[in-house]
XYZ file of C-alpha atoms in Angstrom:
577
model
C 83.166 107.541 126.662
C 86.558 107.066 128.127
C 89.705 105.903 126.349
C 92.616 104.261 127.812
C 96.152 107.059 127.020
C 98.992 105.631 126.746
C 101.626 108.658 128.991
C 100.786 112.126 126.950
C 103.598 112.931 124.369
C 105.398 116.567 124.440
C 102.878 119.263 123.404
C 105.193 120.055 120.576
C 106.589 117.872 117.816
C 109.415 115.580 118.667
C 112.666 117.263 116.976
C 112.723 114.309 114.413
C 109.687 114.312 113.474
C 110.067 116.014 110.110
C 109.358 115.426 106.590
C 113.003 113.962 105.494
C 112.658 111.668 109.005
C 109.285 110.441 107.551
C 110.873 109.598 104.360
C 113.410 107.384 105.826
C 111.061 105.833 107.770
C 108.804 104.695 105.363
C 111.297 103.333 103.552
C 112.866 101.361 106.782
C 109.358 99.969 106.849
C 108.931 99.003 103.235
C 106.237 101.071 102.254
C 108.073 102.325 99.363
C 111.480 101.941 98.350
C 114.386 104.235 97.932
C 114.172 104.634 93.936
C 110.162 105.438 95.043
C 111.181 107.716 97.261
C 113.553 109.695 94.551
C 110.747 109.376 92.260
C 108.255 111.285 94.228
C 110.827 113.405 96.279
C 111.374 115.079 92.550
C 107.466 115.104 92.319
C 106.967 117.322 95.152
C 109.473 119.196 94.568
C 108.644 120.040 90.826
C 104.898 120.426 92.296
C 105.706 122.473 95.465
C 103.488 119.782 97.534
C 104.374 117.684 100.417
C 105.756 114.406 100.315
C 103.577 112.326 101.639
C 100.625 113.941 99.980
C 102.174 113.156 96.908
C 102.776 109.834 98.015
C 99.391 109.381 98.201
C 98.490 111.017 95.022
C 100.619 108.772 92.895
C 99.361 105.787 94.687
C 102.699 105.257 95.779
C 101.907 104.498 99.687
C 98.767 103.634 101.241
C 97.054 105.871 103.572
C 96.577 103.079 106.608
C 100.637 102.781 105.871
C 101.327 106.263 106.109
C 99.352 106.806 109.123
C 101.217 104.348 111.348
C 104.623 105.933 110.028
C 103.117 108.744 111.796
C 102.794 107.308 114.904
C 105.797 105.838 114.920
C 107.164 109.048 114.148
C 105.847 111.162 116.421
C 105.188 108.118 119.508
C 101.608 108.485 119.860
C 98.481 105.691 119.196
C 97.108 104.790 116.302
C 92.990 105.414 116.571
C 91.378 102.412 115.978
C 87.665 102.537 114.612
C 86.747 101.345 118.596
C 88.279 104.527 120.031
C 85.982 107.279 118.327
C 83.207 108.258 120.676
C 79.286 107.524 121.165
C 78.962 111.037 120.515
C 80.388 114.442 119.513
C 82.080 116.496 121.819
C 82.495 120.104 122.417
C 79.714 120.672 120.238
C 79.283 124.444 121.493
C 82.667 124.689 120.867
C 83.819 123.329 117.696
C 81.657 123.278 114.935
C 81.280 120.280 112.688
C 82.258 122.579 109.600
C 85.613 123.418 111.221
C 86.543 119.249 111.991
C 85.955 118.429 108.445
C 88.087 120.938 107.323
C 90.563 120.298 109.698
C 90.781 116.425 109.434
C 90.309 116.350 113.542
C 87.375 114.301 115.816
C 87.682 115.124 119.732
C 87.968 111.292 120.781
C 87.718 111.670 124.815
C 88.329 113.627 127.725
C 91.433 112.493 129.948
C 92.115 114.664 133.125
C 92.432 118.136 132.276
C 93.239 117.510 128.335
C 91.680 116.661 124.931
C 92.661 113.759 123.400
C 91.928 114.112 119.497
C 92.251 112.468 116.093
C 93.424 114.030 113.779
C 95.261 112.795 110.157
C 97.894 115.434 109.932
C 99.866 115.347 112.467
C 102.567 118.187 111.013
C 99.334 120.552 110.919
C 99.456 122.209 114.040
C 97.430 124.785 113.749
C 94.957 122.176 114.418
C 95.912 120.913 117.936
C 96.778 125.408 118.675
C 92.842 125.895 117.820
C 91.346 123.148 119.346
C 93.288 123.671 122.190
C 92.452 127.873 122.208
C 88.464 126.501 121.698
C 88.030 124.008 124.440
C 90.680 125.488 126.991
C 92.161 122.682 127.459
C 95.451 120.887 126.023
C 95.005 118.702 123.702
C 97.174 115.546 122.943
C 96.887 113.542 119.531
C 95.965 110.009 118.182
C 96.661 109.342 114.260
C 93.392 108.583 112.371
C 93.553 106.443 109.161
C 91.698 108.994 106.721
C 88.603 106.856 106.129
C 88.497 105.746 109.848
C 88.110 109.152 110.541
C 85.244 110.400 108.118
C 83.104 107.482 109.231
C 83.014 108.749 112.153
C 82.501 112.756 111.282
C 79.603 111.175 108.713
C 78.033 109.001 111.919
C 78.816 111.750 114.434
C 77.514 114.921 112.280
C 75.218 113.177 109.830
C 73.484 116.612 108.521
C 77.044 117.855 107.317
C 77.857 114.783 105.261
C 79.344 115.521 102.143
C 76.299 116.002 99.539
C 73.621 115.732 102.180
C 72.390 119.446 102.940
C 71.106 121.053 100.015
C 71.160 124.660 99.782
C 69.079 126.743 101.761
C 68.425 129.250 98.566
C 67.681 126.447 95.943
C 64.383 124.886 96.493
C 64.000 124.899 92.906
C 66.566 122.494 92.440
C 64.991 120.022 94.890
C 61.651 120.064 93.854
C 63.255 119.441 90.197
C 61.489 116.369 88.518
C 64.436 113.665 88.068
C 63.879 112.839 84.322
C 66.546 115.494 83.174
C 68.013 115.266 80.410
C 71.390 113.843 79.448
C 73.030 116.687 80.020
C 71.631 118.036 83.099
C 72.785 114.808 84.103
C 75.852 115.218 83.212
C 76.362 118.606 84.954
C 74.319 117.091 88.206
C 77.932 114.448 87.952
C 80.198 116.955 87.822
C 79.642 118.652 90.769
C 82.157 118.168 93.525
C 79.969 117.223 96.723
C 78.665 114.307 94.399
C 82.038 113.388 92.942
C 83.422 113.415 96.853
C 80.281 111.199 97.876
C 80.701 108.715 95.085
C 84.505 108.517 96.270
C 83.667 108.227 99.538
C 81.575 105.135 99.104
C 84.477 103.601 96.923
C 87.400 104.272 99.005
C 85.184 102.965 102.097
C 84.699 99.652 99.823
C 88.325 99.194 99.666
C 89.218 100.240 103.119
C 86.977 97.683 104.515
C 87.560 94.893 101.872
C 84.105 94.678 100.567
C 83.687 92.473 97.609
C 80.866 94.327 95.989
C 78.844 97.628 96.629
C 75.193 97.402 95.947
C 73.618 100.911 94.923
C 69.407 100.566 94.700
C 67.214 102.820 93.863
C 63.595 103.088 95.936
C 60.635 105.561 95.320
C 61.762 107.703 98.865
C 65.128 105.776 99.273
C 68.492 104.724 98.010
C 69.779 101.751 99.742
C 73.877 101.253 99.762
C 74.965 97.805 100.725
C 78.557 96.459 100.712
C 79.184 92.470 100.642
C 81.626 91.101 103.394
C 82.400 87.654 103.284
C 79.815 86.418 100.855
C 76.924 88.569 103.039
C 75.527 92.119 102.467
C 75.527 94.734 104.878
C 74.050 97.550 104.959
C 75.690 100.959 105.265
C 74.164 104.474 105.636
C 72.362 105.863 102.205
C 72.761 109.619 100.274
C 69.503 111.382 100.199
C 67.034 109.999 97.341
C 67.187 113.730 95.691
C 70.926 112.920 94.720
C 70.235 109.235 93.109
C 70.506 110.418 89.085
C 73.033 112.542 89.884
C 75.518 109.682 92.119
C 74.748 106.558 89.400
C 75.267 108.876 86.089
C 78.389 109.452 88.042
C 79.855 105.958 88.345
C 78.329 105.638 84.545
C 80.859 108.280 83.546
C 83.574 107.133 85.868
C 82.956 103.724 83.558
C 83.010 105.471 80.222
C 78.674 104.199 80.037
C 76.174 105.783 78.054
C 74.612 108.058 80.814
C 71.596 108.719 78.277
C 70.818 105.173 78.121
C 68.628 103.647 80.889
C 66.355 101.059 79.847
C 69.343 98.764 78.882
C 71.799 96.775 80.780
C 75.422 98.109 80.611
C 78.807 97.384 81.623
C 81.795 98.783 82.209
C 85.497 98.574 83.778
C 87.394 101.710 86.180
C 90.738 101.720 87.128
C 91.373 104.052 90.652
C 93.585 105.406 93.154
C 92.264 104.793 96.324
C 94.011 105.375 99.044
C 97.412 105.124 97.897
C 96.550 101.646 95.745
C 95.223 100.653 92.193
C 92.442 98.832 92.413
C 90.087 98.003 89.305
C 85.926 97.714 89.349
C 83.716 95.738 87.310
C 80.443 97.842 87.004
C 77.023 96.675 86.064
C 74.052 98.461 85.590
C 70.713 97.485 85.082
C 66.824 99.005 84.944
C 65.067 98.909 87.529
C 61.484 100.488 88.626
C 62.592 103.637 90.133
C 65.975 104.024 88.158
C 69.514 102.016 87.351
C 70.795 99.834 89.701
C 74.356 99.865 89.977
C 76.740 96.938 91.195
C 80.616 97.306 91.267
C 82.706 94.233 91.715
C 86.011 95.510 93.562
C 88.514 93.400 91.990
C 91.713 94.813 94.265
C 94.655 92.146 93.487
C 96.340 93.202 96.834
C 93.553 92.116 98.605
C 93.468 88.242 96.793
C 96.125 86.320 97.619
C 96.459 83.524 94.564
C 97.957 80.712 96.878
C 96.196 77.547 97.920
C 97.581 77.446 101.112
C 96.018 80.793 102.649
C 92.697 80.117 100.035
C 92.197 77.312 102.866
C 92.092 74.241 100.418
C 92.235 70.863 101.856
C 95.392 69.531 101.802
C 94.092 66.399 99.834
C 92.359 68.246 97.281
C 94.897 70.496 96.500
C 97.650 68.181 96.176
C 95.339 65.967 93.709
C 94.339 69.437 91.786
C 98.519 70.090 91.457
C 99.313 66.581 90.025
C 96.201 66.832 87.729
C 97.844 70.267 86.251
C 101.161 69.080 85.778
C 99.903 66.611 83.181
C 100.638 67.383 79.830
C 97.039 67.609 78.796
C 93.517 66.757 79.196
C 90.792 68.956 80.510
C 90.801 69.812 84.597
C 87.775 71.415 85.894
C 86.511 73.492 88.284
C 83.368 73.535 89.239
C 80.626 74.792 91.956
C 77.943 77.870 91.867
C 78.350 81.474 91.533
C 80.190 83.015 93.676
C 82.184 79.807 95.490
C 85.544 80.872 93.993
C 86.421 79.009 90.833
C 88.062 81.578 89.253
C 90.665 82.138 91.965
C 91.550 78.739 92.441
C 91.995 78.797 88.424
C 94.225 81.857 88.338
C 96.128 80.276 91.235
C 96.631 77.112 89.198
C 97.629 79.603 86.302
C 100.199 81.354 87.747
C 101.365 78.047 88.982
C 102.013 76.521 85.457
C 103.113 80.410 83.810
C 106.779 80.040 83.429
C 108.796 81.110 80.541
C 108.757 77.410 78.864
C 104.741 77.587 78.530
C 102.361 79.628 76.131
C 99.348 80.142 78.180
C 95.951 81.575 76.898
C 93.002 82.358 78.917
C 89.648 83.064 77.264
C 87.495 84.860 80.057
C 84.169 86.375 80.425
C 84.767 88.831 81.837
C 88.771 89.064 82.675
C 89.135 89.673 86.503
C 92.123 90.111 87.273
C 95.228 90.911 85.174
C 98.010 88.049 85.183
C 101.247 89.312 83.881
C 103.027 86.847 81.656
C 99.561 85.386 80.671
C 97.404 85.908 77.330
C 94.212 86.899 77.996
C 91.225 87.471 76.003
C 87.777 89.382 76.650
C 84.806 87.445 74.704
C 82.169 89.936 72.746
C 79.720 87.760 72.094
C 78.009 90.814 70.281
C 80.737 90.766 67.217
C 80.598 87.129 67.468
C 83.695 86.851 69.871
C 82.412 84.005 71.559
C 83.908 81.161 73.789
C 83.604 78.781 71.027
C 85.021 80.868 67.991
C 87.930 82.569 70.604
C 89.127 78.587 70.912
C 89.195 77.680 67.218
C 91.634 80.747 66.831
C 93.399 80.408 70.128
C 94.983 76.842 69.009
C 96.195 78.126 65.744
C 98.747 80.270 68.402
C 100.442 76.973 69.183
C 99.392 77.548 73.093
C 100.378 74.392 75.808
C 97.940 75.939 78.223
C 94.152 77.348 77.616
C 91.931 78.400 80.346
C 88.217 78.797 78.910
C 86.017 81.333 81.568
C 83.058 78.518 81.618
C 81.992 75.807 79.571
C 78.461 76.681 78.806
C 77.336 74.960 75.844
C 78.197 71.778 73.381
C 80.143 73.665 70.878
C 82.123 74.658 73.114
C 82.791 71.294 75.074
C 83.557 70.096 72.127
C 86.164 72.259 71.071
C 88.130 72.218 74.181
C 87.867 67.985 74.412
C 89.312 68.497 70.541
C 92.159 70.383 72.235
C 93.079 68.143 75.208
C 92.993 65.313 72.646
C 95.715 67.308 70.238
C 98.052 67.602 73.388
C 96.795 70.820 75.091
C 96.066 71.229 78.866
C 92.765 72.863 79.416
C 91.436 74.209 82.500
C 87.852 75.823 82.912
C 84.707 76.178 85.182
C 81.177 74.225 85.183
C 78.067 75.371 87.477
C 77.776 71.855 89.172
C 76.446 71.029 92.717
C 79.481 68.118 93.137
C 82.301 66.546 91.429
C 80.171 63.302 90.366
C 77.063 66.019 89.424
C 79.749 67.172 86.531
C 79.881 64.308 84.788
C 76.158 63.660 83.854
C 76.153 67.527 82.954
C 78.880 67.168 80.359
C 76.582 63.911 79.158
C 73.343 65.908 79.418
C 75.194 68.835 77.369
C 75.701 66.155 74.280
C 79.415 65.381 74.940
C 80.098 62.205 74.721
C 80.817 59.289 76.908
C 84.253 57.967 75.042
C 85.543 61.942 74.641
C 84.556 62.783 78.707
C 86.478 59.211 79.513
C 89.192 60.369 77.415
C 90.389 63.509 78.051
C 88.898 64.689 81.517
C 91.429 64.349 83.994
C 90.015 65.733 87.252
C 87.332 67.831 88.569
C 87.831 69.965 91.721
C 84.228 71.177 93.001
C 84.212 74.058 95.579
C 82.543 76.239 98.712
C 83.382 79.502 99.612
C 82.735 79.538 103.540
C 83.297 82.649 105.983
C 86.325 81.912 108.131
C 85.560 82.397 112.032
C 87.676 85.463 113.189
C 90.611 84.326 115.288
C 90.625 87.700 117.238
C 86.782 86.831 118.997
C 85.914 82.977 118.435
C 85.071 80.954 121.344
C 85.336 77.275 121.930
C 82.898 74.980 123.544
C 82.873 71.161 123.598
C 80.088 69.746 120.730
C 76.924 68.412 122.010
C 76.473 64.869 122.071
C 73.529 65.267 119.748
C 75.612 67.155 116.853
C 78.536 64.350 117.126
C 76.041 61.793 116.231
C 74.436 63.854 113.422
C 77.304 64.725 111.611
C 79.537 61.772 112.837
C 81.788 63.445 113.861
C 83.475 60.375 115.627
C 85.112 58.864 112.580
C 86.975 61.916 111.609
C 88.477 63.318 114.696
C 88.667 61.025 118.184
C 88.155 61.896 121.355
C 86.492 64.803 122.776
C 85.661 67.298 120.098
C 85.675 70.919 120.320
C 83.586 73.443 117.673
C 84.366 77.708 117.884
C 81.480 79.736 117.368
C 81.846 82.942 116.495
C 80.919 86.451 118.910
C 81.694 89.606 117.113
C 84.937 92.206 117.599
C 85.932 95.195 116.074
C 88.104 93.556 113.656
C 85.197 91.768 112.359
C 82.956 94.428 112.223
C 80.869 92.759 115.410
C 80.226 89.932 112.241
C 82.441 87.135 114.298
C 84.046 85.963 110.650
C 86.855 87.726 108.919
C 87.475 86.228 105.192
C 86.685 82.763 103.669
C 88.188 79.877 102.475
C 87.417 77.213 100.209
C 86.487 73.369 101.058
C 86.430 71.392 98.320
C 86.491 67.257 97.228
C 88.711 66.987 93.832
C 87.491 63.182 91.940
C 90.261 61.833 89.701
C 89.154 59.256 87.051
C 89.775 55.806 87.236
C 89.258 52.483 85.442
C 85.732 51.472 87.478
C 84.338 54.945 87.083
C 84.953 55.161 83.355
C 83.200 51.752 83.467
C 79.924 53.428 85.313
C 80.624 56.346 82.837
C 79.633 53.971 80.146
C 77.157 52.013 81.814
C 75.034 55.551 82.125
C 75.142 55.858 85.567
C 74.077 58.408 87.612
C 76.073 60.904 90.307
C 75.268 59.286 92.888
C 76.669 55.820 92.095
C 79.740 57.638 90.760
C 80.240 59.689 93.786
C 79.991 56.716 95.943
C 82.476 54.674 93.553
C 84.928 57.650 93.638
C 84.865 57.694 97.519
C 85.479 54.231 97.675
C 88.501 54.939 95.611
C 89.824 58.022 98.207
C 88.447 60.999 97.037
C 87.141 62.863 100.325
C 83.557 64.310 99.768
C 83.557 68.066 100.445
C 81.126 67.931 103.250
C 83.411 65.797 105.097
C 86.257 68.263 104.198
C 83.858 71.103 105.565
C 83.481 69.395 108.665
C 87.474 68.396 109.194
C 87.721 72.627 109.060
C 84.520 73.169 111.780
C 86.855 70.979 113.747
C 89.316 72.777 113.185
C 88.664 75.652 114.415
C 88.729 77.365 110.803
C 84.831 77.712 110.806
C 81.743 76.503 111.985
C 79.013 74.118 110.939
C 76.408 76.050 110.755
C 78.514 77.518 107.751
C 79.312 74.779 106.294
C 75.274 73.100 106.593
C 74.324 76.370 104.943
C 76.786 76.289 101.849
C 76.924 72.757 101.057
C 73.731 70.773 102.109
C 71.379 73.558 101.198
C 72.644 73.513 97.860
C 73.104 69.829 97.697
């Protein structure tokens, strides 16, 4: 494999390419600022480490940050993912031991030099042993840290961290894997598990997954990490080390590790990578063991703004008049998994200003607002949705979000509340707008209070946004115009992307979602079908009479668009529909 070099940079460091020159340009970039810098300047100093590895430490600068400081610093490439090679180099030469430990892959031959990643670039003892191995000399890329252990895992699989057992402990392999709590326990602590188990987190992050799947097989444990609403799958530890990696995310979540034929869940806070990020973990008993899910809730990875969530323009501007009413009940409704929360907390931070009490009641709570009250139910002390709201309006609140509305009681409570002057907001799992209405009716609530004090419902998709790096656009077939009619919501010739697959999509051809959605606002005829007992479908078609544009259209508009395709938008609305 070949790599296009950029002119080969002096053999040596560039004079100003020091620690202090680093510092300043960090902050020139906004990675940190100066009081950041102070802070961690008297850090390493106190510490006798190097800046930027404290930096990183504190969670103070991200490592993907840091690394293209470097090259700016010292005027080489960044190595992208796409520039590490089919396969290992020099591998008479240097020995996959020795590129762990130095933080360096050999990325391609150019002329008579080495061109090679490494993620220190002040190290150069590095680049002087490479360079005495191979006789050759060597110039540098900058790797981002986890760029660069991908590829030592996928280019020297049998020295992955945790995968070669040693040679002298058979015993411990042939071990039966019902140990005991504490064998469990010490199986945790060791370090090649605790650096595997970090290694599929901070790979999570790094790659914006939403969720990483651990499962448990007789001869097998399969790791899978969501992108975009779809799992992938990624390369698995060896089956011997399956107690040992899930009692370690159980203690990394403060879990019983004893316990495993019940359901538990927990919460962990990390550093990865120079960021906080949170995880929601969940485990549950399976045939051969506990599977494990962690929900990586990373709030610099969610962006709570309707504009870049990709809400219509229509729906969102109805949702943001229906929340600046005084009170009533707004809703928010769709399956798992299509978003409702977000668009909630977006509304949320939306209304929190220092004039408003606002109280959320949430199960679980997601993300942390500041300036916002919320409140964790335990249904198992009898901290339930229902019994949080009778307390909640004794605090003399203006705004309540409840998590979901998921039985009578609690309908009833928070119509009690809109009618006594609060605004509430909350969630439903409804296929449509219209669909909500005859649940609230077949729930018990009835038709004079859901008349009274509902004020809109917003019901959502989450579809996966084509990738604006790879898509490709072709003009639609005469045949799909006709299906989808296409014709009355965009004239003249019409042109649909499909997507094709690039390294900054992973080959997937989608990068991120958005939301489509259809918002239905109540009005004098549809309170009138309310009480005449009819069902979704007559109000749906009374509410797009009255302007409310149904979310398949809305889909569509956003195929047309460019934004996504179709097929996407056929497989998260009509199949559910």
């Amino acid at each position: 494999m070949t790599v296009d070099i950029p002119p080969p940079p002096r053999a040596v460091p560039p004079a100003g390419a020091t620690m202090d020159a680093l510092a300043d340009l960090i902050v020139e970039r906004g990675l940190i600022d100066a009081r950041t810098l102070d802070r961690a300047r008297r850090v390493a100093q106190e510490t006798g480490r190097r800046l930027d590895g404290v930096l990183i430490q504190l969670g103070l600068a991200g490592e993907r940050g840091l690394a293209e400081a470097y090259a700016a610093l010292f005027g080489v490439p960044l190595a992208r993912p796409d520039h590490f090679p089919e396969d290992p180099l020099f591998v008479e030469r240097l020995k996959p031991k020795f590129l762990r430990h130095a933080h360096a892959v050999p990325l391609a031959l150019d002329g008579d030099g080495v061109v090679v990643a490494v993620t220190d670039p002040f190290d150069h003892f590095v680049r002087q042993a490479i360079q005495a191995a191979t006789g050759r000399p060597v110039r540098i890329e900058i790797a981002v840290p986890i760029d660069l252990e991908a590829a030592l895992d996928r280019l020297y699989p049998d020295w992955a961290e945790g995968r070669a057992a040693p040679a002298d402990d058979d015993a411990a392999d042939n071990a039966p894997l019902e140990e005991d709590a504490e064998r469990l326990k010490d199986m945790a602590s060791e370090a090649p598990v605790i650096r595997l188990v970090n290694q599929l987190i901070a790979r999570a992050v790094e790659t914006q997954a939403s969720d990483i799947h651990i499962e448990p097989f007789e001869n097998a444990l399969r790791v899978r990490y969501r992108y975009d609403g779809v799992l992938h799958e990624a390369e698995a530890p060896p089956a011997q080390l399956i107690p040992a990696i899930i009692s370690r995310i159980k203690i990394m979540a403060r879990l019983d590790i004893a316990e495993r034929r019940l359901p538990q869940d927990g919460r962990v806070k990390l550093a990865i990578r120079g960021q906080e990020v949170d995880f929601r973990v969940s485990t549950i008993p399976s045939l051969h063991g506990e599977t494990v899910v962690l929900r990586v809730l990373d709030r610099n990875a969610v962006e709570f703004d309707f504009a870049k969530l990709g809400m219509p323009p229509q729906a969102t501007a109805r949702f943001t008049e229906a929340l600046d009413l005084p009170n009533g009940i707004v809703l928010v409704t769709g399956p798992t998994g299509s978003g409702k929360t977000t668009t909630l907390y977006t509304g949320l931070l939306r209304l929190n200003t220092v004039a408003r009490k606002i109280v959320t009641v949430e199960d679980p709570i997601e993300y942390q607002l500041a300036g916002i009250n919320q409140i964790q139910v335990k249904p198992q002390i009898g901290l339930t949705f229902a019994a949080l709201l009778r307390s909640i309006l004794r605090q003399d609140p203006d705004v309540i979000m409840v998590g979901e509305i998921r039985d009578l009681e609690t309908a009833q409570i928070a119509a009690q509340a809109a009618l006594t002057g609060h605004l509430v907001l909350s969630t439903l799992h409804t296929n449509s707008a219209a669909a909500t209405i005859t649940r609230l009716r077949d729930m018990g609530l009835e038709d004079y209070l859901i008349t009274a004090v509902l004020r809109g419902i917003l019901a959502q998709r989450l579809v996966r946004r084509l990738c604006p790096h790879c898509r490709q656009g072709a003009p639609a077939s005469a045949e799909l115009v006709e299906r989808f009619g296409l014709d009355r919501l965009v004239g003249g010739p019409h042109q649909l992307h499909h997507p094709v697959g690039c390294p900054q999509c992973r080959g997937t051809g989608y990068r991120g979602r958005m939301a489509i959605a259809e918002f239905l606002v109540l009005d004098e005829p549809l309170e009138r079908l309310i009480f005449a007992k009819a069902d979704h479908t007559a109000i749906e078609q009374a509410a797009v009479a009255a302007g409310m544009r149904p979310m398949f259209e809305a889909g569509l508009a956003a195929a047309l668009a460019g934004e996504t395709t179709i097929e996407e938008v056929t497989r998260s609305i009509r199949s559910e529909s």
